[in-house]
XYZ file of N, CA and C in Angstrom:
168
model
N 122.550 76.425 71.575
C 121.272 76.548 70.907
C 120.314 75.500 71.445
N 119.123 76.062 71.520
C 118.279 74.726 71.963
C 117.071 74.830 71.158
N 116.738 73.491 71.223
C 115.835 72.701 70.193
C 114.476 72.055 70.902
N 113.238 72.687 69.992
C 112.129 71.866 70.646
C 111.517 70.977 69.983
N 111.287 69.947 69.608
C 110.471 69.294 68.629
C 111.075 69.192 67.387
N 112.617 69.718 67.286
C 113.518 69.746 66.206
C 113.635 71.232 65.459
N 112.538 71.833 66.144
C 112.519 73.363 65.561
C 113.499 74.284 66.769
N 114.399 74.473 66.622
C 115.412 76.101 66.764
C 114.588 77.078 67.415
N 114.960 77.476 69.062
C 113.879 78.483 69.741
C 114.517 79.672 69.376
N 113.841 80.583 68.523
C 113.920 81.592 67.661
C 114.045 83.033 69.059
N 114.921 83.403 69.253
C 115.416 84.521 70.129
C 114.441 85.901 69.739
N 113.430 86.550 70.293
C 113.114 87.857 69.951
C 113.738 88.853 69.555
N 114.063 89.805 68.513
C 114.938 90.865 68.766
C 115.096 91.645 69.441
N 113.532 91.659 70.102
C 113.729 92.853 71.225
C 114.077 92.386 72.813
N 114.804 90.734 73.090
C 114.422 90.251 74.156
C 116.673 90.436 74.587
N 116.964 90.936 75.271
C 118.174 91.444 75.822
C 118.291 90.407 77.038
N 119.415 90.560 77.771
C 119.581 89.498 78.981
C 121.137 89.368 79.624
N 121.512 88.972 80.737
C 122.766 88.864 81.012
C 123.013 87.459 81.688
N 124.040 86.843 81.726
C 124.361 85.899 82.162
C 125.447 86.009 82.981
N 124.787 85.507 84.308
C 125.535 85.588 85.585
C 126.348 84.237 86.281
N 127.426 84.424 86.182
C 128.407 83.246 86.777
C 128.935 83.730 88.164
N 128.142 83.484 89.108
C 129.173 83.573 90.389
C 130.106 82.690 90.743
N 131.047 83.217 91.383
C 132.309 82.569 91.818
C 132.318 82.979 93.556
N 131.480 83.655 93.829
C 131.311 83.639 95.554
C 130.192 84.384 96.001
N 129.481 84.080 96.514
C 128.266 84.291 97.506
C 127.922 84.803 98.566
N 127.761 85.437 99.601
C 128.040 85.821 101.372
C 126.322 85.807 101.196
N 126.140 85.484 102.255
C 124.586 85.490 102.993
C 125.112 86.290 104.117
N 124.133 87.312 104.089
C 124.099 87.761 106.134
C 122.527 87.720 106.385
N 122.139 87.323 107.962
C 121.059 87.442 108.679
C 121.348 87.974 109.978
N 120.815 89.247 110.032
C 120.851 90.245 110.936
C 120.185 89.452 112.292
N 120.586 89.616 113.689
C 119.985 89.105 114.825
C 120.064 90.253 115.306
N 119.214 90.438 116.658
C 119.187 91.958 117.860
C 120.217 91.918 118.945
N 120.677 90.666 118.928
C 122.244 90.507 119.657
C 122.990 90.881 119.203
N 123.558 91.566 118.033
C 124.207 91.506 116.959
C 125.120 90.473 116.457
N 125.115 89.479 116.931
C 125.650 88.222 116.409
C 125.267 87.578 115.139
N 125.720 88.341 114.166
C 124.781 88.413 113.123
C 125.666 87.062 112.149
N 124.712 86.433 111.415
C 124.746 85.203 110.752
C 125.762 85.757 109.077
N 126.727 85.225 109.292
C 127.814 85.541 107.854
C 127.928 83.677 107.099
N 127.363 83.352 105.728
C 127.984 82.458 105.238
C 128.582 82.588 103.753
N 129.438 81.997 103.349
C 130.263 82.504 102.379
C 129.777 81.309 101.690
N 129.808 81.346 100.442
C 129.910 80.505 99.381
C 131.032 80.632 98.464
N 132.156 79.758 97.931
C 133.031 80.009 96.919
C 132.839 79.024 96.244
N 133.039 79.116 95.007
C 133.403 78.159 93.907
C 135.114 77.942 93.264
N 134.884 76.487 93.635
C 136.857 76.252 93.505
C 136.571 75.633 92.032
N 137.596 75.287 91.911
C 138.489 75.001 90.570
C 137.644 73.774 90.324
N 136.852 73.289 91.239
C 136.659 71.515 90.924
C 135.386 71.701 90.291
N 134.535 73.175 90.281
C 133.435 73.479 90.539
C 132.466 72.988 91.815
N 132.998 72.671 92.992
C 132.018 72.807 94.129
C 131.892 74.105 94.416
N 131.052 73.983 95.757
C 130.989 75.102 96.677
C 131.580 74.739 97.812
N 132.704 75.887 98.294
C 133.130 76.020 99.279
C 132.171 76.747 100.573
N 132.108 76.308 101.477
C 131.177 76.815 102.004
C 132.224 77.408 103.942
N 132.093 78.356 104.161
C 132.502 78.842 105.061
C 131.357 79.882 106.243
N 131.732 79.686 107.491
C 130.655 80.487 108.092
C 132.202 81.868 108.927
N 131.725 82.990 108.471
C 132.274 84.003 108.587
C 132.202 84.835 109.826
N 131.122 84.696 110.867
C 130.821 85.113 111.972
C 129.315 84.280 112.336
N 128.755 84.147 113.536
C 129.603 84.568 114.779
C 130.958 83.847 114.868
């Protein structure tokens, strides 16, 4: 819950929403060589990011 000025931010009824936790990521960037750019993102146990490059 969060608090502004000690007053409770009052949720709309009509206001819906999802909450997104990733646990892994991939980026690609397309090149005309096709040597195309792959990076991975994971999240370990420690909560970092693992970060890996997947190609070239």
């Amino acid at each position: 819950r969060k608090r502004v000025g000690g007053k409770e931010i009052v949720r709309p009824a009509n206001w819906g929403g999802f909450l997104v936790r990733p646990v892994e990521v991939e980026f690609w960037q397309g090149r005309p060589n096709r040597l195309h750019d792959r990076i991975r993102y994971q999240l370990t146990n420690s909560y970092d990011w693992k970060i890996d490059r997947l190609s070239p």
